[in-house]
Amino acid sequence: GAGVSQSPSNKVTEKGKDVELRCDPISGHTALYWYRQSLGQGLEFLIYFQGNSAPDKSGLPSDRFSAERTGGSVSTLTIQRTQQEDSAVYLCASSLVGRRDRYEQYFGPGTRLTVT
Amino acid sequence: QKEVEQDPGPLSVPEGAIVSLNCTYSNSAFQYFMWYRQYSRKGPELLMYTYSSGNKEDGRFTAQVDKSSKYISLFIRDSQPSDSATYLCAMSAYGSARQLTFGSGTQLTVLP
């Protein structure tokens, strides 16, 4: 079946511009996660959506970052007034929740953001 | 100090070698331990999953967890050039279906 898809695959933007990154999770997956991966760094958690619950935004680095998930499916991560330090690969993952023995997250290919 | 420490490498081995990849962690609440493999310009994919302490084997891959030492390992036997990738450890606390805490990844190259 189809995996997690993300668009665009690459985005180059000028400092100060806003960008929107899109994630289509696996159909039926109730949980959706956004991570940021900087060069040589591990994955940094940004935000987590689970069903209709309020999202866990504890990982968002500043108020320039926001995300929404419409209809429990597609999610958009928005970065306002981009800065050079925002340059990274933004990864989206989805998973089934409720199975106590599984925490497997399925990742998309990522969006490589470059802020010039 | 990071919650999860992982040697970034790079690690280069000849084909057929046994590879040992390791992570240490500080949070004793972690109960679920995972290894992800990430090829260049791809998203991570789950390789191994272990709950609590012990060993788990899957083909050429063996995951070990030693909670008393807060130390986890991934062993790759008969390594192949196709194993060349970055390996990320990840862990999660019991009852938390939320975000995983990842190591920074070890870059592995298996030379033919």
Coordinates of N, CA and C in Angstrom, one line a residue:
Chain A
G1 N 0.8 -1.2 0.0 CA 0.0 0.0 0.0 C 0.9 1.2 0.0
A2 N 0.2 2.4 -0.1 CA 0.9 3.7 -0.2 C 1.5 4.0 1.2
G3 N 2.7 4.5 1.2 CA 3.4 4.9 2.4 C 3.1 6.4 2.7
V4 N 3.8 6.9 3.6 CA 3.7 8.4 4.0 C 4.3 9.2 2.8
S5 N 3.6 10.2 2.4 CA 4.1 11.0 1.3 C 4.3 12.4 1.9
Q6 N 5.3 13.1 1.3 CA 5.5 14.5 1.7 C 5.8 15.3 0.5
S7 N 5.4 16.6 0.6 CA 5.7 17.5 -0.5 C 5.9 18.9 0.0
P8 N 6.7 19.7 -0.7 CA 7.6 19.3 -1.8 C 8.8 18.4 -1.2
S9 N 9.5 17.8 -2.1 CA 10.7 17.0 -1.7 C 11.8 18.0 -1.3
N10 N 11.9 19.1 -2.0 CA 12.9 20.1 -1.8 C 12.3 21.5 -1.9
K11 N 12.7 22.4 -1.0 CA 12.2 23.7 -1.0 C 13.4 24.7 -0.6
V12 N 13.6 25.6 -1.6 CA 14.6 26.7 -1.3 C 13.8 28.0 -1.2
T13 N 14.0 28.7 -0.1 CA 13.3 29.9 0.2 C 14.2 31.0 0.7
E14 N 13.8 32.2 0.5 CA 14.6 33.3 1.0 C 14.3 33.6 2.5
K15 N 15.3 34.0 3.2 CA 15.1 34.4 4.6 C 13.9 35.4 4.8
G16 N 13.0 35.1 5.7 CA 11.9 36.0 6.0 C 10.6 35.5 5.3
K17 N 10.7 34.6 4.3 CA 9.5 34.1 3.7 C 8.8 33.0 4.5
D18 N 7.6 32.8 4.3 CA 6.8 31.7 4.9 C 6.8 30.5 4.0
V19 N 6.9 29.3 4.6 CA 6.8 28.1 3.9 C 5.8 27.1 4.5
E20 N 5.2 26.3 3.6 CA 4.3 25.3 4.0 C 4.7 23.9 3.5
L21 N 4.8 23.0 4.4 CA 5.2 21.6 4.1 C 4.0 20.7 4.4
R22 N 3.9 19.8 3.4 CA 2.7 18.9 3.5 C 3.0 17.5 3.8
C23 N 2.1 16.8 4.5 CA 2.3 15.4 4.8 C 1.0 14.6 4.6
D24 N 1.0 13.6 3.9 CA -0.1 12.6 3.7 C 0.2 11.3 4.4
P25 N -0.4 11.1 5.6 CA 0.0 9.9 6.3 C -0.6 8.6 5.7
I26 N -0.3 7.5 6.2 CA -0.8 6.2 5.7 C -2.3 6.2 6.1
S27 N -3.1 5.8 5.2 CA -4.6 5.7 5.4 C -4.9 4.9 6.7
G28 N -5.7 5.4 7.6 CA -6.1 4.7 8.8 C -5.2 4.9 10.0
H29 N -4.0 5.5 9.8 CA -3.2 5.8 10.9 C -3.7 7.0 11.6
T30 N -3.9 6.9 12.9 CA -4.5 8.0 13.7 C -3.5 8.9 14.3
A31 N -2.2 8.5 14.4 CA -1.2 9.4 14.9 C -0.3 9.9 13.8
L32 N 0.1 11.2 14.0 CA 1.0 11.8 13.0 C 2.0 12.7 13.7
Y33 N 3.2 12.6 13.3 CA 4.3 13.3 14.0 C 5.1 14.1 12.9
W34 N 5.6 15.2 13.4 CA 6.6 16.0 12.6 C 7.9 16.0 13.4
Y35 N 9.0 15.8 12.7 CA 10.4 15.8 13.2 C 11.2 16.7 12.3
R36 N 12.3 17.2 12.9 CA 13.3 18.0 12.1 C 14.6 17.3 12.3
Q37 N 15.3 17.1 11.2 CA 16.6 16.5 11.2 C 17.7 17.4 10.6
S38 N 18.5 17.9 11.4 CA 19.6 18.8 10.9 C 20.8 18.0 10.6
L39 N 21.7 18.5 9.8 CA 22.9 17.8 9.4 C 23.7 17.3 10.6
G40 N 23.9 16.0 10.7 CA 24.7 15.5 11.8 C 24.0 15.4 13.1
Q41 N 22.7 15.7 13.1 CA 21.9 15.6 14.3 C 20.9 14.5 14.2
G42 N 20.4 14.1 15.4 CA 19.3 13.2 15.4 C 18.0 13.8 15.0
L43 N 16.9 13.0 15.1 CA 15.6 13.6 14.8 C 15.1 14.4 16.0
E44 N 14.7 15.6 15.8 CA 14.2 16.5 16.8 C 12.6 16.5 16.7
F45 N 12.0 16.0 17.7 CA 10.5 16.0 17.7 C 10.0 17.5 17.7
L46 N 8.9 17.7 16.9 CA 8.3 19.0 16.8 C 6.9 19.0 17.3
I47 N 6.0 18.1 16.7 CA 4.6 18.1 17.1 C 4.0 16.8 16.9
Y48 N 3.0 16.4 17.6 CA 2.3 15.1 17.5 C 0.8 15.3 17.5
F49 N 0.1 14.7 16.6 CA -1.3 14.7 16.5 C -1.9 13.3 16.8
Q50 N -2.9 13.2 17.6 CA -3.5 11.9 17.8 C -5.1 12.1 17.7
G51 N -5.7 11.6 16.7 CA -7.1 11.6 16.6 C -7.6 13.1 16.7
N52 N -8.6 13.2 17.5 CA -9.2 14.5 17.7 C -8.7 15.2 19.0
S53 N -7.7 14.6 19.6 CA -7.1 15.2 20.8 C -6.3 16.5 20.4
A54 N -6.1 17.3 21.5 CA -5.3 18.5 21.2 C -3.9 18.1 20.9
P55 N -3.2 18.7 19.9 CA -1.9 18.2 19.6 C -0.9 18.5 20.7
D56 N 0.2 17.7 20.7 CA 1.3 18.0 21.6 C 2.3 18.8 20.9
K57 N 2.4 20.1 21.2 CA 3.2 21.0 20.5 C 4.5 21.3 21.2
S58 N 4.8 20.5 22.2 CA 6.0 20.8 23.1 C 7.3 20.9 22.4
G59 N 7.4 20.3 21.2 CA 8.7 20.4 20.5 C 8.9 21.5 19.6
L60 N 7.9 22.3 19.3 CA 8.0 23.4 18.4 C 9.0 24.4 18.9
P61 N 10.0 24.8 18.1 CA 11.2 25.6 18.7 C 10.8 27.0 18.9
S62 N 9.8 27.6 18.2 CA 9.4 29.0 18.4 C 8.0 29.1 17.9
D63 N 7.4 30.3 18.1 CA 6.1 30.6 17.7 C 6.0 30.8 16.2
R64 N 7.1 30.8 15.5 CA 7.1 30.9 14.0 C 6.6 29.6 13.4
F65 N 6.7 28.5 14.2 CA 6.3 27.2 13.7 C 4.9 26.9 14.2
S66 N 4.1 26.3 13.2 CA 2.7 25.9 13.6 C 2.4 24.7 12.7
A67 N 1.4 24.0 13.1 CA 1.0 22.8 12.3 C -0.5 22.6 12.5
E68 N -1.1 22.1 11.5 CA -2.5 21.7 11.6 C -2.7 20.3 10.9
R69 N -3.8 19.7 11.3 CA -4.1 18.4 10.7 C -5.6 18.5 10.4
T70 N -5.9 18.4 9.1 CA -7.3 18.6 8.7 C -8.0 17.2 8.5
G71 N -9.2 17.1 9.1 CA -10.0 15.9 8.9 C -9.3 14.6 9.4
G72 N -8.4 14.8 10.3 CA -7.7 13.6 10.8 C -6.7 13.0 9.9
S73 N -6.4 13.6 8.8 CA -5.5 13.0 7.8 C -4.3 13.9 7.4
V74 N -4.5 14.7 6.4 CA -3.4 15.5 5.9 C -2.9 16.5 6.9
S75 N -1.6 16.7 7.0 CA -1.1 17.7 7.9 C -0.2 18.7 7.2
T76 N -0.2 20.0 7.6 CA 0.6 21.0 7.1 C 1.4 21.6 8.2
L77 N 2.7 21.7 8.0 CA 3.6 22.4 8.9 C 4.0 23.7 8.3
T78 N 3.8 24.8 9.0 CA 4.0 26.1 8.5 C 5.1 26.8 9.3
I79 N 6.1 27.3 8.6 CA 7.2 28.1 9.2 C 7.1 29.5 8.7
Q80 N 6.9 30.4 9.6 CA 6.7 31.9 9.2 C 8.1 32.5 9.4
R81 N 8.3 33.5 8.5 CA 9.5 34.4 8.6 C 10.8 33.5 8.8
T82 N 11.0 32.6 7.8 CA 12.0 31.6 7.9 C 13.4 32.3 8.2
Q83 N 14.2 31.5 9.0 CA 15.6 31.9 9.3 C 16.5 30.9 8.7
Q84 N 17.8 31.2 8.6 CA 18.7 30.3 8.1 C 18.9 29.0 8.9
E85 N 18.7 29.2 10.2 CA 18.8 28.0 11.1 C 17.6 27.0 11.0
D86 N 16.6 27.5 10.2 CA 15.5 26.5 10.0 C 15.8 25.5 8.9
S87 N 17.0 25.7 8.2 CA 17.4 24.8 7.1 C 17.6 23.4 7.7
A88 N 16.9 22.4 7.2 CA 16.9 21.1 7.7 C 16.0 20.2 6.9
V89 N 16.0 18.9 7.2 CA 15.1 18.0 6.6 C 13.9 17.8 7.6
Y90 N 12.7 18.1 7.1 CA 11.5 18.0 7.9 C 10.8 16.6 7.6
L91 N 10.7 15.8 8.6 CA 10.2 14.4 8.4 C 8.9 14.3 9.0
C92 N 8.0 13.6 8.4 CA 6.6 13.3 8.9 C 6.6 11.8 9.1
A93 N 5.9 11.4 10.1 CA 5.7 10.0 10.4 C 4.2 9.7 10.8
S94 N 3.7 8.5 10.6 CA 2.4 8.2 11.1 C 2.5 6.8 11.7
S95 N 1.5 6.5 12.6 CA 1.5 5.2 13.2 C 0.1 4.9 13.7
L96 N -0.1 3.6 14.0 CA -1.4 3.2 14.6 C -1.1 3.3 16.1
V97 N -2.1 3.8 16.8 CA -2.0 4.0 18.3 C -3.1 3.1 18.9
G98 N -2.7 2.6 20.1 CA -3.7 1.8 20.8 C -3.2 0.3 20.9
R99 N -2.2 0.0 20.2 CA -1.6 -1.4 20.3 C -0.5 -1.2 21.3
R100 N -0.6 -1.7 22.5 CA 0.4 -1.5 23.5 C 1.7 -2.0 23.2
D101 N 1.8 -2.9 22.3 CA 3.1 -3.5 22.1 C 3.8 -3.0 20.8
R102 N 3.3 -2.0 20.3 CA 3.9 -1.5 19.0 C 3.9 0.0 19.0
Y103 N 5.0 0.6 18.7 CA 5.2 2.0 18.6 C 5.8 2.3 17.3
E104 N 5.6 1.5 16.3 CA 6.3 1.6 15.0 C 5.7 2.9 14.3
Q105 N 6.7 3.7 13.9 CA 6.3 4.9 13.2 C 6.8 4.7 11.7
Y106 N 6.0 5.1 10.8 CA 6.4 5.0 9.4 C 6.7 6.4 8.9
F107 N 7.9 6.5 8.4 CA 8.3 7.9 8.0 C 8.2 8.1 6.5
G108 N 7.9 9.4 6.2 CA 8.0 9.8 4.8 C 9.4 10.1 4.4
P109 N 9.6 10.5 3.1 CA 11.0 10.7 2.6 C 11.5 12.1 3.1
G110 N 10.7 12.9 3.6 CA 11.1 14.2 4.1 C 11.1 15.3 3.1
T111 N 11.1 16.6 3.6 CA 11.2 17.8 2.8 C 12.5 18.4 3.2
R112 N 13.4 18.6 2.2 CA 14.7 19.3 2.5 C 14.5 20.8 2.3
L113 N 14.5 21.5 3.4 CA 14.3 23.0 3.3 C 15.7 23.7 3.4
T114 N 15.9 24.6 2.5 CA 17.1 25.4 2.5 C 16.6 26.9 2.5
V115 N 17.1 27.6 3.5 CA 16.8 29.0 3.7 C 18.0 29.8 3.3
T116 N 17.9 30.6 2.3 CA 19.1 31.4 1.8 C 19.1 32.8 2.3
Chain B
Q1 N 23.8 17.3 28.8 CA 24.0 15.9 28.4 C 22.7 15.5 27.7
K2 N 22.8 14.9 26.5 CA 21.6 14.4 25.8 C 21.1 13.2 26.5
E3 N 19.8 13.0 26.3 CA 19.1 11.8 26.9 C 19.6 10.5 26.3
V4 N 19.9 10.6 25.0 CA 20.4 9.4 24.3 C 21.7 9.8 23.5
E5 N 22.7 9.0 23.8 CA 24.0 9.3 23.2 C 24.4 8.1 22.2
Q6 N 24.9 8.5 21.0 CA 25.2 7.6 20.0 C 26.4 8.0 19.3
D7 N 27.4 7.2 19.1 CA 28.6 7.5 18.4 C 28.3 7.8 17.0
P8 N 28.6 9.0 16.4 CA 28.2 9.3 15.1 C 29.0 8.6 14.0
G9 N 30.2 8.0 14.4 CA 31.0 7.4 13.4 C 31.8 8.5 12.6
P10 N 32.1 8.3 11.3 CA 31.6 7.2 10.5 C 32.4 5.9 10.8
L11 N 31.7 4.8 10.5 CA 32.2 3.5 10.7 C 32.3 2.8 9.4
S12 N 33.5 2.3 9.1 CA 33.7 1.6 7.8 C 34.2 0.2 8.0
V13 N 33.6 -0.8 7.4 CA 34.0 -2.2 7.7 C 34.0 -2.9 6.3
P14 N 34.8 -4.0 6.3 CA 34.8 -4.8 5.0 C 33.6 -5.7 5.0
E15 N 33.1 -6.1 3.8 CA 32.0 -7.0 3.6 C 32.2 -8.3 4.4
G16 N 31.2 -8.7 5.0 CA 31.3 -10.0 5.8 C 31.6 -9.8 7.3
A17 N 32.0 -8.5 7.7 CA 32.4 -8.3 9.0 C 31.1 -8.3 9.9
I18 N 31.4 -8.4 11.2 CA 30.3 -8.2 12.2 C 30.4 -6.8 12.7
V19 N 29.2 -6.1 12.6 CA 29.2 -4.7 13.0 C 28.4 -4.6 14.4
S20 N 29.0 -3.7 15.2 CA 28.3 -3.5 16.5 C 28.0 -2.0 16.6
L21 N 26.8 -1.7 16.8 CA 26.3 -0.3 16.9 C 25.7 -0.1 18.3
N22 N 26.0 1.0 19.0 CA 25.6 1.1 20.4 C 25.0 2.5 20.7
C23 N 24.1 2.5 21.7 CA 23.6 3.7 22.3 C 23.5 3.6 23.8
T24 N 23.8 4.7 24.5 CA 23.5 4.8 25.9 C 22.5 5.8 26.2
Y25 N 21.8 5.7 27.3 CA 20.7 6.6 27.6 C 20.7 6.9 29.1
S26 N 20.0 7.9 29.5 CA 20.0 8.4 30.9 C 18.6 8.2 31.5
N27 N 17.6 8.2 30.7 CA 16.2 8.1 31.3 C 15.8 6.7 31.6
S28 N 15.7 6.4 32.9 CA 15.3 5.0 33.3 C 13.9 4.7 33.0
A29 N 13.1 5.7 32.5 CA 11.7 5.4 32.2 C 11.6 4.7 30.8
F30 N 12.6 4.8 30.0 CA 12.5 4.2 28.7 C 12.3 2.7 28.8
Q31 N 11.3 2.2 28.0 CA 11.0 0.8 28.1 C 11.0 0.1 26.7
Y32 N 10.8 1.0 25.7 CA 10.7 0.5 24.3 C 11.9 1.0 23.5
F33 N 12.6 0.1 22.8 CA 13.8 0.4 22.2 C 13.8 0.0 20.7
M34 N 14.2 0.9 19.9 CA 14.1 0.6 18.4 C 15.4 1.0 17.7
W35 N 15.6 0.3 16.6 CA 16.7 0.7 15.7 C 16.0 1.0 14.4
Y36 N 16.4 2.2 13.8 CA 15.9 2.6 12.5 C 17.2 2.7 11.6
R37 N 16.9 2.3 10.3 CA 17.9 2.4 9.3 C 17.5 3.6 8.3
Q38 N 18.4 4.4 8.0 CA 18.1 5.5 7.1 C 19.1 5.6 6.0
Y39 N 18.6 5.3 4.8 CA 19.5 5.5 3.6 C 19.5 7.0 3.2
S40 N 20.5 7.3 2.5 CA 20.8 8.7 2.1 C 19.5 9.3 1.4
R41 N 19.1 10.4 1.9 CA 18.0 11.2 1.3 C 16.6 10.4 1.4
K42 N 16.5 9.5 2.3 CA 15.3 8.8 2.6 C 14.9 8.9 4.0
G43 N 13.6 8.6 4.3 CA 13.2 8.6 5.7 C 13.6 7.4 6.4
P44 N 13.7 7.4 7.8 CA 14.1 6.3 8.5 C 13.1 5.1 8.4
E45 N 13.5 3.9 8.5 CA 12.6 2.7 8.4 C 13.0 1.9 9.6
L46 N 11.9 1.3 10.3 CA 12.1 0.5 11.5 C 12.8 -0.8 11.1
L47 N 13.9 -1.1 11.8 CA 14.7 -2.3 11.6 C 14.4 -3.3 12.7
M48 N 14.5 -2.9 13.9 CA 14.3 -3.8 15.1 C 13.6 -3.1 16.2
Y49 N 12.8 -3.9 16.9 CA 12.0 -3.3 18.0 C 12.1 -4.2 19.2
T50 N 12.4 -3.7 20.4 CA 12.6 -4.5 21.6 C 11.9 -3.9 22.7
Y51 N 11.2 -4.7 23.5 CA 10.6 -4.2 24.7 C 11.4 -4.7 26.0
S52 N 11.7 -3.7 26.8 CA 12.5 -4.0 28.1 C 13.8 -4.6 27.8
S53 N 14.4 -5.4 28.7 CA 15.7 -6.0 28.5 C 15.7 -7.3 27.7
G54 N 16.8 -7.7 27.2 CA 16.9 -8.9 26.5 C 17.4 -8.8 25.1
N55 N 17.4 -9.9 24.4 CA 17.9 -10.0 23.0 C 16.7 -10.3 22.1
K56 N 16.9 -9.8 20.8 CA 15.9 -10.1 19.8 C 16.7 -10.3 18.5
E57 N 16.4 -11.4 17.8 CA 17.2 -11.7 16.6 C 16.2 -11.7 15.4
D58 N 16.7 -11.1 14.3 CA 15.9 -11.1 13.1 C 16.9 -11.3 11.9
G59 N 17.0 -12.5 11.4 CA 18.0 -12.7 10.3 C 19.4 -12.4 10.7
R60 N 20.0 -11.5 10.0 CA 21.4 -11.1 10.3 C 21.5 -10.1 11.4
F61 N 20.4 -9.6 11.9 CA 20.4 -8.5 12.9 C 20.0 -9.0 14.3
T62 N 20.7 -8.6 15.3 CA 20.4 -8.9 16.7 C 20.4 -7.6 17.5
A63 N 19.3 -7.4 18.2 CA 19.2 -6.2 19.1 C 19.4 -6.7 20.6
Q64 N 20.1 -5.9 21.3 CA 20.3 -6.2 22.8 C 20.0 -5.0 23.6
V65 N 19.3 -5.2 24.7 CA 19.0 -4.2 25.6 C 19.5 -4.6 27.0
D66 N 20.3 -3.7 27.7 CA 20.7 -3.9 29.0 C 20.2 -2.7 29.8
K67 N 19.1 -2.8 30.4 CA 18.5 -1.7 31.1 C 19.3 -1.3 32.4
S68 N 19.9 -2.3 33.0 CA 20.7 -2.0 34.2 C 21.9 -1.1 33.9
S69 N 22.4 -1.2 32.7 CA 23.5 -0.4 32.3 C 23.1 0.8 31.4
K70 N 21.8 0.8 31.1 CA 21.2 1.8 30.2 C 22.0 1.8 28.9
Y71 N 22.1 0.6 28.2 CA 22.9 0.4 27.1 C 22.2 -0.5 26.1
I72 N 22.1 -0.1 24.8 CA 21.5 -0.9 23.8 C 22.5 -1.1 22.7
S73 N 22.4 -2.2 22.0 CA 23.3 -2.6 20.9 C 22.5 -3.2 19.7
L74 N 23.0 -3.0 18.5 CA 22.6 -3.6 17.3 C 23.8 -4.3 16.7
F75 N 23.7 -5.6 16.5 CA 24.7 -6.4 15.8 C 24.2 -6.8 14.4
I76 N 25.1 -6.6 13.4 CA 24.8 -7.0 12.1 C 25.9 -8.0 11.7
R77 N 25.4 -9.3 11.4 CA 26.3 -10.3 11.0 C 26.4 -10.4 9.5
D78 N 27.6 -10.8 9.0 CA 27.8 -11.0 7.6 C 27.4 -9.7 6.8
S79 N 27.9 -8.6 7.3 CA 27.5 -7.3 6.7 C 27.7 -7.3 5.2
Q80 N 26.8 -6.6 4.6 CA 26.7 -6.4 3.1 C 26.8 -4.9 2.7
P81 N 27.3 -4.7 1.5 CA 27.3 -3.3 1.1 C 25.9 -2.6 1.1
S82 N 24.9 -3.4 1.0 CA 23.5 -2.8 1.1 C 23.2 -2.4 2.5
D83 N 24.0 -2.8 3.5 CA 23.7 -2.3 4.8 C 24.3 -0.9 5.1
S84 N 25.0 -0.4 4.1 CA 25.6 1.0 4.2 C 24.4 2.0 4.4
A85 N 24.4 2.6 5.5 CA 23.3 3.6 5.8 C 23.6 4.2 7.2
T86 N 22.8 5.1 7.6 CA 22.9 5.6 9.0 C 21.9 4.9 9.9
Y87 N 22.4 4.5 11.0 CA 21.5 3.7 11.9 C 21.2 4.6 13.1
L88 N 19.9 4.7 13.4 CA 19.5 5.5 14.5 C 18.8 4.7 15.6
C89 N 19.3 4.8 16.8 CA 18.5 4.2 17.9 C 17.4 5.2 18.4
A90 N 16.4 4.6 18.9 CA 15.3 5.4 19.4 C 14.6 4.7 20.6
M91 N 14.1 5.5 21.5 CA 13.5 4.8 22.6 C 12.3 5.7 23.1
S92 N 11.4 5.0 23.9 CA 10.2 5.6 24.4 C 9.9 5.1 25.8
A93 N 9.3 5.9 26.6 CA 8.9 5.5 27.9 C 7.6 4.7 27.9
Y94 N 7.4 3.8 28.9 CA 6.2 3.0 29.0 C 5.0 3.9 29.1
G95 N 4.0 3.5 28.3 CA 2.7 4.2 28.4 C 2.7 5.4 27.5
S96 N 3.9 5.7 26.9 CA 3.9 6.9 26.1 C 3.8 6.5 24.6
A97 N 2.7 6.9 24.0 CA 2.6 6.6 22.6 C 3.0 7.8 21.8
R98 N 3.7 8.7 22.5 CA 4.1 10.0 21.8 C 5.5 9.9 21.3
Q99 N 6.1 11.0 21.2 CA 7.4 11.1 20.5 C 8.5 10.2 21.0
L100 N 9.2 9.6 20.1 CA 10.4 8.9 20.4 C 11.6 9.8 20.7
T101 N 12.5 9.4 21.4 CA 13.8 10.1 21.6 C 14.8 9.4 20.8
F102 N 15.4 10.1 19.9 CA 16.4 9.5 18.9 C 17.8 9.8 19.3
G103 N 18.7 8.8 19.0 CA 20.1 9.1 19.0 C 20.4 9.9 17.7
S104 N 21.7 10.4 17.6 CA 22.0 11.2 16.5 C 22.4 10.4 15.2
G105 N 22.5 9.1 15.4 CA 22.8 8.2 14.3 C 24.2 7.9 14.1
T106 N 24.5 6.7 13.6 CA 25.9 6.2 13.3 C 25.9 5.9 11.8
Q107 N 26.8 6.5 11.1 CA 26.9 6.3 9.6 C 27.8 5.1 9.4
L108 N 27.3 4.1 8.7 CA 28.0 2.8 8.5 C 28.2 2.7 7.0
T109 N 29.4 2.3 6.6 CA 29.8 2.0 5.2 C 30.4 0.6 5.2
V110 N 29.8 -0.3 4.4 CA 30.3 -1.7 4.3 C 31.0 -1.7 2.9
L111 N 32.3 -2.0 2.9 CA 33.1 -1.9 1.7 C 33.1 -3.3 1.0
P112 N 32.8 -3.3 -0.3 CA 32.8 -4.6 -1.0 C 34.2 -5.2 -1.2

